[in-house]
PDB file of C-alpha atoms and ligand atoms in Angstrom:
ATOM      1  CA  MET A   1     169.816  55.803  71.712  1.00  0.00           C
ATOM      2  CA  GLY A   2     173.864  57.636  71.201  1.00  0.00           C
ATOM      3  CA  ALA A   3     175.497  55.279  70.443  1.00  0.00           C
ATOM      4  CA  LYS A   4     176.486  54.393  67.075  1.00  0.00           C
ATOM      5  CA  SER A   5     176.675  50.473  66.250  1.00  0.00           C
ATOM      6  CA  ASP A   6     179.426  48.631  64.329  1.00  0.00           C
ATOM      7  CA  ASP A   7     177.386  49.062  60.987  1.00  0.00           C
ATOM      8  CA  GLY A   8     177.082  53.148  61.724  1.00  0.00           C
ATOM      9  CA  ASN A   9     173.298  53.008  62.887  1.00  0.00           C
ATOM     10  CA  SER A  10     172.509  54.751  65.618  1.00  0.00           C
ATOM     11  CA  SER A  11     172.810  52.616  68.979  1.00  0.00           C
ATOM     12  CA  ARG A  12     170.955  52.392  72.743  1.00  0.00           C
ATOM     13  CA  ASN A  13     171.768  51.347  75.647  1.00  0.00           C
ATOM     14  CA  SER A  14     169.962  47.418  75.693  1.00  0.00           C
ATOM     15  CA  ASN A  15     168.764  48.584  79.556  1.00  0.00           C
ATOM     16  CA  ASN A  16     166.124  49.787  78.881  1.00  0.00           C
ATOM     17  CA  SER A  17     163.271  47.057  81.240  1.00  0.00           C
ATOM     18  CA  SER A  18     160.819  45.558  80.919  1.00  0.00           C
ATOM     19  CA  SER A  19     159.028  47.275  77.833  1.00  0.00           C
ATOM     20  CA  LYS A  20     155.228  47.638  78.285  1.00  0.00           C
ATOM     21  CA  PRO A  21     153.942  44.547  74.884  1.00  0.00           C
ATOM     22  CA  CYS A  22     152.169  47.136  73.465  1.00  0.00           C
ATOM     23  CA  GLU A  23     155.252  49.387  73.048  1.00  0.00           C
ATOM     24  CA  GLN A  24     156.775  46.461  71.996  1.00  0.00           C
ATOM     25  CA  LYS A  25     154.606  46.589  68.183  1.00  0.00           C
ATOM     26  CA  ASN A  26     155.589  49.679  67.978  1.00  0.00           C
ATOM     27  CA  GLU A  27     158.896  49.006  67.648  1.00  0.00           C
ATOM     28  CA  SER A  28     160.741  49.347  64.035  1.00  0.00           C
ATOM     29  CA  ARG A  29     164.346  49.727  62.671  1.00  0.00           C
ATOM     30  CA  SER A  30     164.533  52.316  61.245  1.00  0.00           C
ATOM     31  CA  TRP A  31     162.585  55.770  61.418  1.00  0.00           C
ATOM     32  CA  LEU A  32     162.350  58.227  58.575  1.00  0.00           C
ATOM     33  CA  LEU A  33     162.480  61.708  60.740  1.00  0.00           C
ATOM     34  CA  HIS A  34     161.164  64.983  59.666  1.00  0.00           C
ATOM     35  CA  PHE A  35     162.737  68.514  61.027  1.00  0.00           C
ATOM     36  CA  PRO A  36     161.374  71.922  60.778  1.00  0.00           C
ATOM     37  CA  ASP A  37     164.594  73.570  59.499  1.00  0.00           C
ATOM     38  CA  ARG A  38     166.450  70.687  57.155  1.00  0.00           C
ATOM     39  CA  GLU A  39     165.938  67.087  54.831  1.00  0.00           C
ATOM     40  CA  PRO A  40     164.129  64.250  56.303  1.00  0.00           C
ATOM     41  CA  LEU A  41     167.174  61.373  57.886  1.00  0.00           C
ATOM     42  CA  THR A  42     166.440  57.812  58.228  1.00  0.00           C
ATOM     43  CA  VAL A  43     168.104  56.483  60.418  1.00  0.00           C
ATOM     44  CA  ALA A  44     168.489  52.919  61.733  1.00  0.00           C
ATOM     45  CA  CYS A  45     168.119  51.415  65.362  1.00  0.00           C
ATOM     46  CA  THR A  46     169.582  48.482  67.135  1.00  0.00           C
ATOM     47  CA  PRO A  47     168.213  47.234  68.965  1.00  0.00           C
ATOM     48  CA  PRO A  48     165.390  48.192  67.294  1.00  0.00           C
ATOM     49  CA  ALA A  49     163.088  52.077  69.165  1.00  0.00           C
ATOM     50  CA  THR A  50     159.386  53.269  69.778  1.00  0.00           C
ATOM     51  CA  HIS A  51     158.366  55.841  68.805  1.00  0.00           C
ATOM     52  CA  ALA A  52     158.716  57.715  71.938  1.00  0.00           C
ATOM     53  CA  GLU A  53     162.434  56.978  72.110  1.00  0.00           C
ATOM     54  CA  ILE A  54     163.255  57.813  68.655  1.00  0.00           C
ATOM     55  CA  LEU A  55     161.630  60.754  69.683  1.00  0.00           C
ATOM     56  CA  ALA A  56     163.362  61.114  72.578  1.00  0.00           C
ATOM     57  CA  ALA A  57     166.608  60.498  71.158  1.00  0.00           C
ATOM     58  CA  TYR A  58     165.768  64.085  68.655  1.00  0.00           C
ATOM     59  CA  PRO A  59     164.595  66.133  70.254  1.00  0.00           C
ATOM     60  CA  ASP A  60     164.090  68.231  67.330  1.00  0.00           C
ATOM     61  CA  ALA A  61     162.410  66.120  64.903  1.00  0.00           C
ATOM     62  CA  LEU A  62     158.934  67.089  64.554  1.00  0.00           C
ATOM     63  CA  ALA A  63     157.594  63.515  63.422  1.00  0.00           C
ATOM     64  CA  ALA A  64     158.491  59.426  63.330  1.00  0.00           C
ATOM     65  CA  GLU A  65     157.323  57.037  60.666  1.00  0.00           C
ATOM     66  CA  PRO A  66     158.066  54.138  60.804  1.00  0.00           C
ATOM     67  CA  ILE A  67     160.423  52.867  57.605  1.00  0.00           C
ATOM     68  CA  ALA A  68     158.544  49.406  57.352  1.00  0.00           C
ATOM     69  CA  THR A  69     158.484  46.846  60.301  1.00  0.00           C
ATOM     70  CA  GLY A  70     161.354  44.532  58.470  1.00  0.00           C
ATOM     71  CA  ARG A  71     163.603  44.642  57.266  1.00  0.00           C
ATOM     72  CA  ARG A  72     163.476  43.519  53.027  1.00  0.00           C
ATOM     73  CA  GLN A  73     166.885  42.853  51.990  1.00  0.00           C
ATOM     74  CA  PRO A  74     167.465  44.288  48.374  1.00  0.00           C
ATOM     75  CA  ASP A  75     167.981  41.437  45.319  1.00  0.00           C
ATOM     76  CA  ALA A  76     172.007  43.135  44.849  1.00  0.00           C
ATOM     77  CA  LEU A  77     174.704  44.704  46.214  1.00  0.00           C
ATOM     78  CA  LEU A  78     174.193  48.986  45.667  1.00  0.00           C
ATOM     79  CA  SER A  79     176.601  49.376  42.947  1.00  0.00           C
ATOM     80  CA  GLY A  80     179.312  52.117  42.698  1.00  0.00           C
ATOM     81  CA  ASP A  81     176.975  54.097  40.307  1.00  0.00           C
ATOM     82  CA  GLN A  82     173.861  53.674  43.009  1.00  0.00           C
ATOM     83  CA  GLU A  83     176.099  55.231  45.778  1.00  0.00           C
ATOM     84  CA  ALA A  84     177.650  58.161  43.488  1.00  0.00           C
ATOM     85  CA  ALA A  85     174.260  58.922  43.240  1.00  0.00           C
ATOM     86  CA  ILE A  86     173.234  58.487  47.055  1.00  0.00           C
ATOM     87  CA  ARG A  87     176.132  61.359  47.871  1.00  0.00           C
ATOM     88  CA  VAL A  88     176.024  63.261  45.051  1.00  0.00           C
ATOM     89  CA  TRP A  89     172.285  64.163  46.415  1.00  0.00           C
ATOM     90  CA  LEU A  90     173.221  64.019  50.381  1.00  0.00           C
ATOM     91  CA  ALA A  91     175.975  66.662  48.950  1.00  0.00           C
ATOM     92  CA  GLN A  92     172.701  68.555  46.695  1.00  0.00           C
ATOM     93  CA  VAL A  93     171.156  68.487  50.777  1.00  0.00           C
ATOM     94  CA  ASP A  94     173.502  69.980  52.101  1.00  0.00           C
ATOM     95  CA  GLU A  95     175.191  66.341  54.483  1.00  0.00           C
ATOM     96  CA  THR A  96     178.395  66.710  54.758  1.00  0.00           C
ATOM     97  CA  ASP A  97     178.627  65.124  58.135  1.00  0.00           C
ATOM     98  CA  GLU A  98     180.627  61.583  57.063  1.00  0.00           C
ATOM     99  CA  ALA A  99     178.642  59.646  60.563  1.00  0.00           C
ATOM    100  CA  ILE A 100     176.068  60.396  58.697  1.00  0.00           C
ATOM    101  CA  ILE A 101     177.320  60.460  55.089  1.00  0.00           C
ATOM    102  CA  ALA A 102     178.213  56.292  56.539  1.00  0.00           C
ATOM    103  CA  ALA A 103     174.963  55.991  58.054  1.00  0.00           C
ATOM    104  CA  VAL A 104     172.460  55.781  54.364  1.00  0.00           C
ATOM    105  CA  LEU A 105     175.152  54.265  52.305  1.00  0.00           C
ATOM    106  CA  ALA A 106     175.437  51.248  55.366  1.00  0.00           C
ATOM    107  CA  LEU A 107     170.944  51.489  55.259  1.00  0.00           C
ATOM    108  CA  CYS A 108     171.421  51.848  51.802  1.00  0.00           C
ATOM    109  CA  ARG A 109     173.658  48.309  51.228  1.00  0.00           C
ATOM    110  CA  HIS A 110     171.518  46.011  53.172  1.00  0.00           C
ATOM    111  CA  ASP A 111     168.028  48.077  53.486  1.00  0.00           C
ATOM    112  CA  GLY A 112     165.367  47.212  50.386  1.00  0.00           C
ATOM    113  CA  ASP A 113     162.924  49.727  51.079  1.00  0.00           C
ATOM    114  CA  ALA A 114     165.862  52.417  52.592  1.00  0.00           C
ATOM    115  CA  ARG A 115     168.084  51.759  48.903  1.00  0.00           C
ATOM    116  CA  ALA A 116     164.483  52.633  46.779  1.00  0.00           C
ATOM    117  CA  TYR A 117     163.525  56.056  49.049  1.00  0.00           C
ATOM    118  CA  TYR A 118     167.452  57.388  48.419  1.00  0.00           C
ATOM    119  CA  LEU A 119     167.547  56.335  45.709  1.00  0.00           C
ATOM    120  CA  GLY A 120     164.462  58.036  44.519  1.00  0.00           C
ATOM    121  CA  ARG A 121     165.957  60.843  45.490  1.00  0.00           C
ATOM    122  CA  ALA A 122     168.523  61.212  43.893  1.00  0.00           C
ATOM    123  CA  ASP A 123     167.013  60.442  40.101  1.00  0.00           C
ATOM    124  CA  CYS A 124     164.809  63.373  41.329  1.00  0.00           C
ATOM    125  CA  ALA A 125     167.848  65.548  42.004  1.00  0.00           C
ATOM    126  CA  ALA A 126     169.245  64.060  38.176  1.00  0.00           C
ATOM    127  CA  THR A 127     166.123  65.704  36.714  1.00  0.00           C
ATOM    128  CA  ASP A 128     164.550  68.512  35.073  1.00  0.00           C
ATOM    129  CA  ASP A 129     161.670  66.425  37.461  1.00  0.00           C
ATOM    130  CA  ASP A 130     159.330  69.552  39.274  1.00  0.00           C
ATOM    131  CA  ARG A 131     158.131  66.680  41.322  1.00  0.00           C
ATOM    132  CA  HIS A 132     158.188  66.604  44.635  1.00  0.00           C
ATOM    133  CA  PHE A 133     158.224  64.506  48.220  1.00  0.00           C
ATOM    134  CA  CYS A 134     156.217  65.289  50.537  1.00  0.00           C
ATOM    135  CA  THR A 135     158.491  64.822  53.723  1.00  0.00           C
ATOM    136  CA  GLU A 136     160.006  67.537  51.789  1.00  0.00           C
ATOM    137  CA  CYS A 137     157.020  69.836  52.529  1.00  0.00           C
ATOM    138  CA  LEU A 138     157.013  72.660  55.239  1.00  0.00           C
ATOM    139  CA  ASN A 139     153.301  71.984  55.241  1.00  0.00           C
ATOM    140  CA  LEU A 140     153.818  68.023  55.992  1.00  0.00           C
ATOM    141  CA  ARG A 141     153.040  68.088  60.735  1.00  0.00           C
ATOM    142  CA  GLY A 142     153.465  65.103  61.924  1.00  0.00           C
ATOM    143  CA  GLY A 143     152.380  62.906  58.027  1.00  0.00           C
ATOM    144  CA  VAL A 144     149.394  65.459  58.476  1.00  0.00           C
ATOM    145  CA  CYS A 145     149.309  68.570  55.170  1.00  0.00           C
ATOM    146  CA  VAL A 146     147.878  71.003  57.730  1.00  0.00           C
ATOM    147  CA  VAL A 147     147.279  73.649  53.780  1.00  0.00           C
ATOM    148  CA  ALA A 148     144.546  70.158  53.022  1.00  0.00           C
ATOM    149  CA  ARG A 149     140.927  72.140  53.050  1.00  0.00           C
ATOM    150  CA  PRO A 150     138.230  71.412  51.021  1.00  0.00           C
ATOM    151  CA  GLY A 151     138.728  73.497  47.978  1.00  0.00           C
ATOM    152  CA  GLY A 152     141.881  74.765  49.098  1.00  0.00           C
ATOM    153  CA  LEU A 153     145.846  74.168  47.273  1.00  0.00           C
ATOM    154  CA  VAL A 154     145.482  70.825  48.156  1.00  0.00           C
ATOM    155  CA  SER A 155     141.522  70.151  48.293  1.00  0.00           C
ATOM    156  CA  ALA A 156     141.027  67.263  50.258  1.00  0.00           C
ATOM    157  CA  ILE A 157     139.417  66.982  54.712  1.00  0.00           C
ATOM    158  CA  CYS A 158     141.340  68.748  57.075  1.00  0.00           C
ATOM    159  CA  GLY A 159     143.932  66.981  58.893  1.00  0.00           C
ATOM    160  CA  TYR A 160     144.478  64.261  55.402  1.00  0.00           C
ATOM    161  CA  ARG A 161     147.466  62.548  56.383  1.00  0.00           C
ATOM    162  CA  PRO A 162     149.023  61.767  52.114  1.00  0.00           C
ATOM    163  CA  ALA A 163     149.205  58.034  52.215  1.00  0.00           C
ATOM    164  CA  LEU A 164     152.509  57.980  49.857  1.00  0.00           C
ATOM    165  CA  VAL A 165     154.853  60.633  51.388  1.00  0.00           C
ATOM    166  CA  ASN A 166     157.505  59.167  49.445  1.00  0.00           C
ATOM    167  CA  VAL A 167     156.642  59.149  46.314  1.00  0.00           C
ATOM    168  CA  PRO A 168     157.260  62.603  44.731  1.00  0.00           C
ATOM    169  CA  VAL A 169     154.658  63.918  43.867  1.00  0.00           C
ATOM    170  CA  ARG A 170     153.162  67.723  41.878  1.00  0.00           C
ATOM    171  CA  CYS A 171     151.322  68.854  44.228  1.00  0.00           C
ATOM    172  CA  ALA A 172     149.670  73.058  43.723  1.00  0.00           C
ATOM    173  CA  GLY A 173     150.704  73.657  47.858  1.00  0.00           C
ATOM    174  CA  TYR A 174     154.325  72.382  47.942  1.00  0.00           C
ATOM    175  CA  SER A 175     156.206  74.911  49.611  1.00  0.00           C
ATOM    176  CA  PRO A 176     160.167  73.728  50.300  1.00  0.00           C
ATOM    177  CA  ILE A 177     161.624  73.576  53.332  1.00  0.00           C
ATOM    178  CA  GLU A 178     164.602  75.916  53.619  1.00  0.00           C
ATOM    179  CA  ILE A 179     167.926  73.803  54.988  1.00  0.00           C
ATOM    180  CA  SER A 180     169.995  75.429  56.865  1.00  0.00           C
ATOM    181  CA  GLY A 181     173.915  76.109  56.617  1.00  0.00           C
ATOM    182  CA  GLY A 182     175.397  74.828  58.660  1.00  0.00           C
TER     183      GLY A 182
HETATM  184  S1  LIG B   1     151.463  70.551  50.271  1.00  0.00           S
HETATM  185 FE1  LIG B   1     151.611  69.043  48.875  1.00  0.00          FE
HETATM  186  S2  LIG B   1     154.194  68.910  49.090  1.00  0.00           S
HETATM  187 FE2  LIG B   1     153.045  69.762  51.076  1.00  0.00          FE
HETATM  188  S3  LIG B   1     152.978  67.931  52.790  1.00  0.00           S
HETATM  189 FE3  LIG B   1     150.262  68.681  51.428  1.00  0.00          FE
HETATM  190  S4  LIG B   1     149.958  67.265  50.041  1.00  0.00           S
HETATM  191 FE4  LIG B   1     152.214  66.613  50.116  1.00  0.00          FE
END
């Protein structure tokens, strides 16, 4: 893992040999990584990476979720307005690394689910929408809402795993992830 492919996606060495069938089932071309101190990051992998491989490649990530088992081709080209909206949102979350920005935009051109995800972020940021994504919340750790308990701020079973982490919600337990500067 490490080199960048032509389309800006993260690429692994291909000599990772005989992966077992059970490991292959966990492979995904697209992962959403959660970090303790910055915004989640979408990473595209060629060839597909397993959960263990993606966490090994990003050791500071708290958790990784496969975005989709297969790439859904967008119905239309990424428009200039959409690209601009995504760029604005990336700037708002202090993402200034041109390689990462290019990788995100490349992903949005070819992956309909990733495009919907980033445009959703951009839409919320562009309005006074006070909803948030669980993936923007400090309390989401490894896919688990750590403040959830019956009768609590998030009244749910302990170990509650929000299913729609990429859908904006109003939540009393929301705690924003601090964005570290540079
Ligand atoms: S506190 Fe609310 S916003 Fe945060 S992870 Fe739990 S359910 Fe999601």
